[in-house]
């Protein structure tokens, strides 16, 4: 089966074609970073309009790259939610229209399931069951995964997610949007021992996340600092260290809770070098395994949607013509495949 995947949940337009025999045939990604940079964050209306402009040309380019035409496509997958409702509606409308015109089945994919399955785009493929830490821009979530569609949410954000905290703290440090990767780069120049940031919700039982207090602590620290480049780097170092330690503590707690030794990390924050190094060391210490997506598939992309959609199309899931976007959607509502 060969599936065209479409991702338009936020500020990146992603299109890909995945074949269950040949793997990923082609993928294209357009980022709206420059469009939203002047505003310091994503403007939903602008995001939706840009998806309208870019989606059809990207689909054409992806088909050309894969040397495919409509007759070579067996199904279409699109991000149904969660995300910005206007952006989701662009992708779902185009996907359903193409499916109707080409007489192909279509299926809506849960955005976070796409991230969760992204490590399966490359070898080695993690075997079920495993614990997944999903850390994208707006989500921090710990999930026990028994199989595709068999998800138990062990903990999630109660306020700011890790990615949001990175971006907001970066803005406080005077870095451009999106600030998360720039903060991580600035932290490389920082020195340990100058600041000690809290590790939120690690002294309490449970696996929920809260990063708003850490962001506030960072804001107060920045306000009281001398503002020099080295001081800013030291603050970035301490902030990143606190986020990474918090995520690692929660992962270790989740693995112990589930009695598992296999960990999957996905979402935009999973590209963070410090996080990868700390979790790799932690998993080595307990003789476990850790899996990540390829760096280009950590952020939103069409490949993960094509892969997840293929699994659901093969299981017989098909959307009707009245498909609606779901800006809020629990992973636990998904059907077992």
C-alpha angles and dihedrals in degrees: 000000000000119000133192110215125203125192122187105143098128134341103335126077110211130181128175143161118221126187120198090219103036100030123219110005100178142343136186129191132189118190122205093203095121091048093057099033094092090057096047092234145028117304104206097210093049090047092054094048092049092051087054090054098044107034102076094045090049092051090051092048092048092051089049092049091050091044089235137135131196092276090060093057117090099185146353126233125192137176107263096178175041103026143072106338096221093049091047091051092055092056096041093048093050093044094049092045092052091045090052094045094045094039092236131138118255132201133191116230129209107241094222092048086056091055091044092055096040093098087063090069089080139037133297095047114206113243123228134286107050143137115251126204108200111195112169129147097282102020139064110177139160114208135181107219118200093166141321106317092009101108132155114188105220096180142345145178117300091188130344116018121224093258092050091050090051093051095044094047090047089054090051088053090055096253123146125253126302087038104174097086091040091053090051090051092049090049089061087070093048128103128225123241101037097095135020115204124192123257099227121226094354095115091054125073119255138056104259120123132224123178103161092090091050089052090052091049088052091049092053091046092050092047091053095045129095091245096233120150093248092048091051089050091050091051091048089050093051093045094049091045090054093050093046093047091049093051092046092050091050092048092051090048092049093049091051091047093052096035089232131135100195119092131186120194118194142159131065096301090055087077090067108118096211092051092051092050095048095046091046090054092046094050091047090054091057094038092246137134130247127197132193135180119252108276093253090055096050092085124053112302143157095239094070091048092049091050095047091044092051091057091052096043090052088053090055101257113149130171122229124228091263094067113157130198117248110209088180119039132152119227089221091066092067121108122246114256 
